[in-house]
Structure formats: C-alpha cells, structure tokens
Tab-separated table of C-alpha atoms in Angstrom:
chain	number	residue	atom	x	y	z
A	167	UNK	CA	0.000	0.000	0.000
A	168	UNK	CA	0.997	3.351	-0.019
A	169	UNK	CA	2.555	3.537	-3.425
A	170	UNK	CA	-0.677	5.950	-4.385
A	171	UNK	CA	-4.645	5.762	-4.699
A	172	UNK	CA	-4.698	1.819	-5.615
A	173	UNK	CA	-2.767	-0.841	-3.409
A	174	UNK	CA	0.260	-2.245	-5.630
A	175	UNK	CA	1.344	-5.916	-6.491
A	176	UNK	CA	5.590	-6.054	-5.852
A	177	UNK	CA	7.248	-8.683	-7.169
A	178	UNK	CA	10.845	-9.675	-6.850
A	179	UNK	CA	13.894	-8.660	-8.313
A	180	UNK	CA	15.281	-11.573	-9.901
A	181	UNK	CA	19.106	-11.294	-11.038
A	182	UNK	CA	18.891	-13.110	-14.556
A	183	UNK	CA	16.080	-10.941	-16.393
A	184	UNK	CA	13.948	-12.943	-19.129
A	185	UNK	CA	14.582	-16.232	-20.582
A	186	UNK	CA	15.495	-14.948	-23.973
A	187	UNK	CA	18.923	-13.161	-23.252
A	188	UNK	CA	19.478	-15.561	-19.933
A	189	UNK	CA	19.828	-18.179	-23.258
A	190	UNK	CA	22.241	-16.313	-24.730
A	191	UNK	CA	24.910	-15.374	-21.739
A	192	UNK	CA	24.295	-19.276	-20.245
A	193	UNK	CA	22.178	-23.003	-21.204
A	194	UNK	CA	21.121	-24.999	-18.034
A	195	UNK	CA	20.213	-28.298	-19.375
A	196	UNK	CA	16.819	-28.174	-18.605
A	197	UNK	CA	15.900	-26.387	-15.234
A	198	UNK	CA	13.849	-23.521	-16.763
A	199	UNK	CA	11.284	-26.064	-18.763
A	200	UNK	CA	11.006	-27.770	-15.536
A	201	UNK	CA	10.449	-24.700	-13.770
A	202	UNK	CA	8.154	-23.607	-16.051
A	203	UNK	CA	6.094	-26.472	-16.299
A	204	UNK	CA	5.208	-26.289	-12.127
A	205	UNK	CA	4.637	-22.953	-12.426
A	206	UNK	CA	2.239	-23.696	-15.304
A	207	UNK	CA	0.468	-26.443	-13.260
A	208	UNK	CA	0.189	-24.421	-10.278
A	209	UNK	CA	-1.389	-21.909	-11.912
A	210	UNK	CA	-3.928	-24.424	-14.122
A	211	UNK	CA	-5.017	-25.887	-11.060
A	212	UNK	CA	-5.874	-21.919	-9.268
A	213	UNK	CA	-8.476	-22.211	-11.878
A	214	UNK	CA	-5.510	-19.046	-13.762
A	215	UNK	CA	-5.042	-19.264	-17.608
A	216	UNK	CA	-2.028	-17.146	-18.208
A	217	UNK	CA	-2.622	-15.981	-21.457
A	218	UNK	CA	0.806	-14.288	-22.618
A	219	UNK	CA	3.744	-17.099	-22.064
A	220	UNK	CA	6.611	-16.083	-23.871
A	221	UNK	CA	10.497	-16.601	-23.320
A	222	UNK	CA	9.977	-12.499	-22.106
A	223	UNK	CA	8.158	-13.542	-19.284
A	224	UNK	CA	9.640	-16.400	-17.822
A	225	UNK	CA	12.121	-14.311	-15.601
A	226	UNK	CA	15.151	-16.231	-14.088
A	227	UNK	CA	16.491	-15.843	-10.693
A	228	UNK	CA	20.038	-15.630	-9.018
A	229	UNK	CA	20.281	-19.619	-9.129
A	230	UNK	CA	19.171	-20.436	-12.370
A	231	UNK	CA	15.916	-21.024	-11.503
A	232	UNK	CA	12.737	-19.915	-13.838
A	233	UNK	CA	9.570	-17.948	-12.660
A	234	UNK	CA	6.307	-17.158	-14.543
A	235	UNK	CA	6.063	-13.564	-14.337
A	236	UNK	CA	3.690	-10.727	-16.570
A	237	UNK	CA	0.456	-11.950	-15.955
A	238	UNK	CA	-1.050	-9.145	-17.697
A	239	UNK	CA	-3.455	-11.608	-20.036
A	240	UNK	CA	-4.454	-13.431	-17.126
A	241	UNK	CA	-7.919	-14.655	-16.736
A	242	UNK	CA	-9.668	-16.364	-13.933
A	243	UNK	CA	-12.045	-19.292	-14.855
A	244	UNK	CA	-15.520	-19.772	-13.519
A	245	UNK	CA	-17.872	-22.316	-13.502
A	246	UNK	CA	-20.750	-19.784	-13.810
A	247	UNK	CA	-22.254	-21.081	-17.420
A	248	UNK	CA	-18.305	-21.748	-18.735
A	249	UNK	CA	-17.652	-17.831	-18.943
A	250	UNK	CA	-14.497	-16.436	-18.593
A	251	UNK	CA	-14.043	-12.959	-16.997
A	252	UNK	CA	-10.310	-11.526	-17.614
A	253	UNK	CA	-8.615	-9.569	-14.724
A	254	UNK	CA	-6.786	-6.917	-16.713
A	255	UNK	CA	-5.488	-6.046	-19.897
A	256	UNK	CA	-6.537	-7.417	-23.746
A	257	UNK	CA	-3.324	-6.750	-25.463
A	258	UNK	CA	-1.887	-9.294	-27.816
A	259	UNK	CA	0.379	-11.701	-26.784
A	260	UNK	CA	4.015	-12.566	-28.533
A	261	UNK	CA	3.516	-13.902	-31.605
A	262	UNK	CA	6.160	-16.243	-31.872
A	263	UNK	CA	5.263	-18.188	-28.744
A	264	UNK	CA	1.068	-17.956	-29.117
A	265	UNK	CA	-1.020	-20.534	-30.446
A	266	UNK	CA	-3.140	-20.583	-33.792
A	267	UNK	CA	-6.462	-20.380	-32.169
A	268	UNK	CA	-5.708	-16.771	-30.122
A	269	UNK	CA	-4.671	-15.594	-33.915
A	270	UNK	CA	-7.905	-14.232	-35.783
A	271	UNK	CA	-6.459	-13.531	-39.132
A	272	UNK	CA	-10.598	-13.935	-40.452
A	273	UNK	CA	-12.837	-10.916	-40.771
A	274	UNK	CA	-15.695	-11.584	-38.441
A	275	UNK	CA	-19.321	-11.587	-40.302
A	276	UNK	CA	-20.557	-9.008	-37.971
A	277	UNK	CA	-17.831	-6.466	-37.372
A	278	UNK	CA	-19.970	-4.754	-34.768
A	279	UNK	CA	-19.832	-8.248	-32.617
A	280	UNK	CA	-16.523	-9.237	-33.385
A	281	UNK	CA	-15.976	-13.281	-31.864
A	282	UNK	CA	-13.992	-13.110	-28.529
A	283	UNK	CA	-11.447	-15.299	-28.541
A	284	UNK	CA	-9.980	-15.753	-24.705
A	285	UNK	CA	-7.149	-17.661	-23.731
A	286	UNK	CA	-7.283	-21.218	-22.123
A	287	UNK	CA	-5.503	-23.678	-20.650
A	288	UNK	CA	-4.661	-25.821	-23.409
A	289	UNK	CA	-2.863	-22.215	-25.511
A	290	UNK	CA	-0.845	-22.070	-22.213
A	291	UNK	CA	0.563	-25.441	-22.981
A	292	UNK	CA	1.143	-24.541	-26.923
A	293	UNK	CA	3.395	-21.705	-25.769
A	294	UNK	CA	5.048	-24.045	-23.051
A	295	UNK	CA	5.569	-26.528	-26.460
A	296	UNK	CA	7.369	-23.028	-27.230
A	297	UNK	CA	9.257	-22.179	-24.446
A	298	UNK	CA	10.542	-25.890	-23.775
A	299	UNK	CA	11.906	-25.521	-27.453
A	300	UNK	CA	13.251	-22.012	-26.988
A	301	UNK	CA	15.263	-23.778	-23.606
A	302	UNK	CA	16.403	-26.573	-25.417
A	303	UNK	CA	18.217	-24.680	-28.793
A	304	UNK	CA	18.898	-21.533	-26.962
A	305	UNK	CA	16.994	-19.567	-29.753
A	306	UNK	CA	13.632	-17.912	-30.099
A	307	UNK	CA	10.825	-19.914	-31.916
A	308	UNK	CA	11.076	-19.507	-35.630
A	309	UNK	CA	14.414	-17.798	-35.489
A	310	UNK	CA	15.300	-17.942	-39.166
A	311	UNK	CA	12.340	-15.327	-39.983
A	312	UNK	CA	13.810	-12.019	-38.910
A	313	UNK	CA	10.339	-10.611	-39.609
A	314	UNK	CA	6.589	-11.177	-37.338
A	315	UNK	CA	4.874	-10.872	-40.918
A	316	UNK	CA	7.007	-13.678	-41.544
A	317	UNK	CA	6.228	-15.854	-38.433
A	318	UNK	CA	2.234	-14.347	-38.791
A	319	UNK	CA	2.059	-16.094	-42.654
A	320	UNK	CA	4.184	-19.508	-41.342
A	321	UNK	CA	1.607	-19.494	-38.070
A	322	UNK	CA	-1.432	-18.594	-40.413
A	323	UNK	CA	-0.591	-22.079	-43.008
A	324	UNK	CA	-0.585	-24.531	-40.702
A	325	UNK	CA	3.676	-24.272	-40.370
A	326	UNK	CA	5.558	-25.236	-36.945
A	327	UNK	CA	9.244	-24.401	-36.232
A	328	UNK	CA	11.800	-26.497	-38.320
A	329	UNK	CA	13.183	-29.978	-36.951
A	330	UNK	CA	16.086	-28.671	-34.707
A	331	UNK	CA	19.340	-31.064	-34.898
A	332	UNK	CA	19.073	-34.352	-32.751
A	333	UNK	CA	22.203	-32.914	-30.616
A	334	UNK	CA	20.290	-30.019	-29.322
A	335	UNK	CA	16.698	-31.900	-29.307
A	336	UNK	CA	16.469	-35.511	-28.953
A	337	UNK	CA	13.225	-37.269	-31.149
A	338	UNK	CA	11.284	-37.632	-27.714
A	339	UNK	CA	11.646	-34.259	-26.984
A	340	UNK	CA	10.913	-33.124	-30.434
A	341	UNK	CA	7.568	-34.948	-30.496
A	342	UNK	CA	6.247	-34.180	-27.108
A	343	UNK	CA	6.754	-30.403	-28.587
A	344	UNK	CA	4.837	-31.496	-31.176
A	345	UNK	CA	2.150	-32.607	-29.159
A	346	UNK	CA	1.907	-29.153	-27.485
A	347	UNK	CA	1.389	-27.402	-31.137
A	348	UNK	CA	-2.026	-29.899	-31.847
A	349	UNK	CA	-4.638	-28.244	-33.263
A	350	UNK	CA	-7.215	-27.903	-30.832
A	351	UNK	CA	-9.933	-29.374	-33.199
A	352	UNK	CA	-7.656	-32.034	-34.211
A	353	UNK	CA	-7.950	-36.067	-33.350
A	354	UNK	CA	-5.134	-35.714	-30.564
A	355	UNK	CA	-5.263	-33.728	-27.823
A	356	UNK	CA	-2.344	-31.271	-26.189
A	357	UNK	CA	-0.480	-32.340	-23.219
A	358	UNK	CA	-2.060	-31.916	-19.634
A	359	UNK	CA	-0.329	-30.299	-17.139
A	360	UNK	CA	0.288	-33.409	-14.885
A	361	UNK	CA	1.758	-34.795	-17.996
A	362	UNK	CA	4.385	-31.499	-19.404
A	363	UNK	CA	5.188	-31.737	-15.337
A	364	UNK	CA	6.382	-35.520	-15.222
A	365	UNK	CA	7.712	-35.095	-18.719
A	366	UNK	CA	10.338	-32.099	-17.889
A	367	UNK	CA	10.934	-33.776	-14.694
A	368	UNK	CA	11.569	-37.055	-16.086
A	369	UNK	CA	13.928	-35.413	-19.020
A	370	UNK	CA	15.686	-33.473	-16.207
A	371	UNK	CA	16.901	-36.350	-14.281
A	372	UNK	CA	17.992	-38.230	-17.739
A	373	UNK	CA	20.139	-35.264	-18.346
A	374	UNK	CA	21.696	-35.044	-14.692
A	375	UNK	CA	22.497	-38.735	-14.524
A	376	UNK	CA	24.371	-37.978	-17.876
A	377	UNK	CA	26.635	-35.080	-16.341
A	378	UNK	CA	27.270	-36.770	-13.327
C-alpha cells in the first residue's frame, strides 16, 4: 500500500532478467522447462489461464531457476455457465510463442460483434511446447524469420518451427513439442499439465544422470 490511490502488487527482483537473453549469456540443461512447467500447473489448477507465455516472461532468478512472471493476459475461470471474466489487460500476446487459435487472421461476419477469442488452458501449454523448445536450442521460436509478418504467414498455413538437430533436441523431446502445437480441433489432444510436469521432470533427471 501506499505507493498511491490503488494498493500495488511487488514482485521480486530476480538477477537473470527474461529467458530470452538468460539463453544467450548461459544453457542450463533443462531447469527452466522444468520450472516452467510447475509454475504452469500451479497456476492451471488456481483455476488461472495465463494468457501471454513467452520466453519475455519467464524471468530467471540468481540460481538459475525460472519464474512465470507478466500476468497481464491473465484470466480467472468460472464455472458460472463456462464464462471467462479476464482480470486486466486485452493486449496481444508474442507472436512467436502464441497458439493458432488466439490468432484471428478472419474478418468476423458481424464487425460490430466481433468473436472473442480468450485464452485457455490448453494455448498455455502450446506456448510451453514453445518455451521448452526455446530452452532446449537456446533460440527464439522460428528464429530464421527475422520478420513477425514472416512468423504471422508460417503461423497462419498450418507451419511449426523447423526440426532442430538431434544434438540439441532428442526425437522424444521433439515430439512431445509437437504434441503441445495440436490443433485444438484435431484427433489428438495437447499435453495436460500433470503430464508437461512428469515429462520435464523425467527429461531433467535423464540429463543429470548424464553429467554426473
């Protein structure tokens, strides 16, 4: 309180910044994924849709460990006739991290009722898919297009990021990502969030048994 005529939320300082240049300086196998992923869970199961996941706001502290920060998208969920009220702002999310269905490319039929398109639970885990590639090539999703009307036309046909090289993602990894991009409408379903959390958890210990 006291910070002026509305109370104030602090948060931290954590001694890292964001993911994307902590990538750049310094890789840690894969801490921040499994980070991420509780974080992720937690907030799934506070009835919280994040909304905005991006490698700029997981934020990465003094010990290399990953927090969820920027919940400026969030929404609370509400069992009252499957609504969704949101608890702040409406502004797009990062492109190169958000999934197809938060993208309206269409012109609605009525423009004066345009269709409201909210984030959910399942878009949270397509931008994990996102951020767990992003931890494991140390480079932003769809780096090779220098351009977001690049990445907005590769997002818009269908296109997910190019095959990285088996020595920075193995093929388990690369098709558990895959599962996170699914099409919501599609015959598979995305990952839960019990099942990114034993996933990262389970790749985490594979990779420390190797470095011991």
């Amino acid at each position: 309180m006291n910070f002026g005529q509305f109370p104030a939320m602090v948060c931290p300082w954590l001694e890292n910044g964001s993911l994307t240049p902590y990538l750049e300086r310094q890789r840690d196998a894969l801490k921040p994924i499994n980070d991420a992923a509780a974080g992720l869970h937690y907030l799934h199961s506070q009835s919280i849709v994040h909304g905005d996941l991006s490698g700029s706001n997981v934020l990465i502290d003094g010990n290399g460990r990953a927090c969820i920060s920027d919940f400026g998208l969030s929404i609370v969920l509400t069992k009252l006739g499957g609504s969704t009220y949101a608890t702040s702002g409406h502004a797009g999310g990062t492109l190169r991290w958000t999934a197809p269905e938060l993208i309206d490319t269409q012109v609605p039929e009525d423009e004066d009722n345009p269709l409201d398109v909210s984030p959910t639970p399942q878009s949270d885990v397509y931008s994990f898919g996102r951020i767990m590639l992003q931890v494991l090539t140390g480079k932003i999703p769809y780096h090779y297009y220098v351009r977001e009307p690049q990445v907005l036309s590769a997002i818009s046909k269908g296109m997910i990021p190019k095959r990285p090289g088996r020595e920075l993602v193995t093929d388990r990894q690369w098709a558990f990502t895959q599962r996170c991009w699914m099409p919501v409408a599609g015959d598979e379903s995305r990952p839960d969030d019990d099942e990114i959390v034993e996933f990262s958890g389970q790749e985490l210990v594979e990779i420390e048994q190797i470095t011991l």
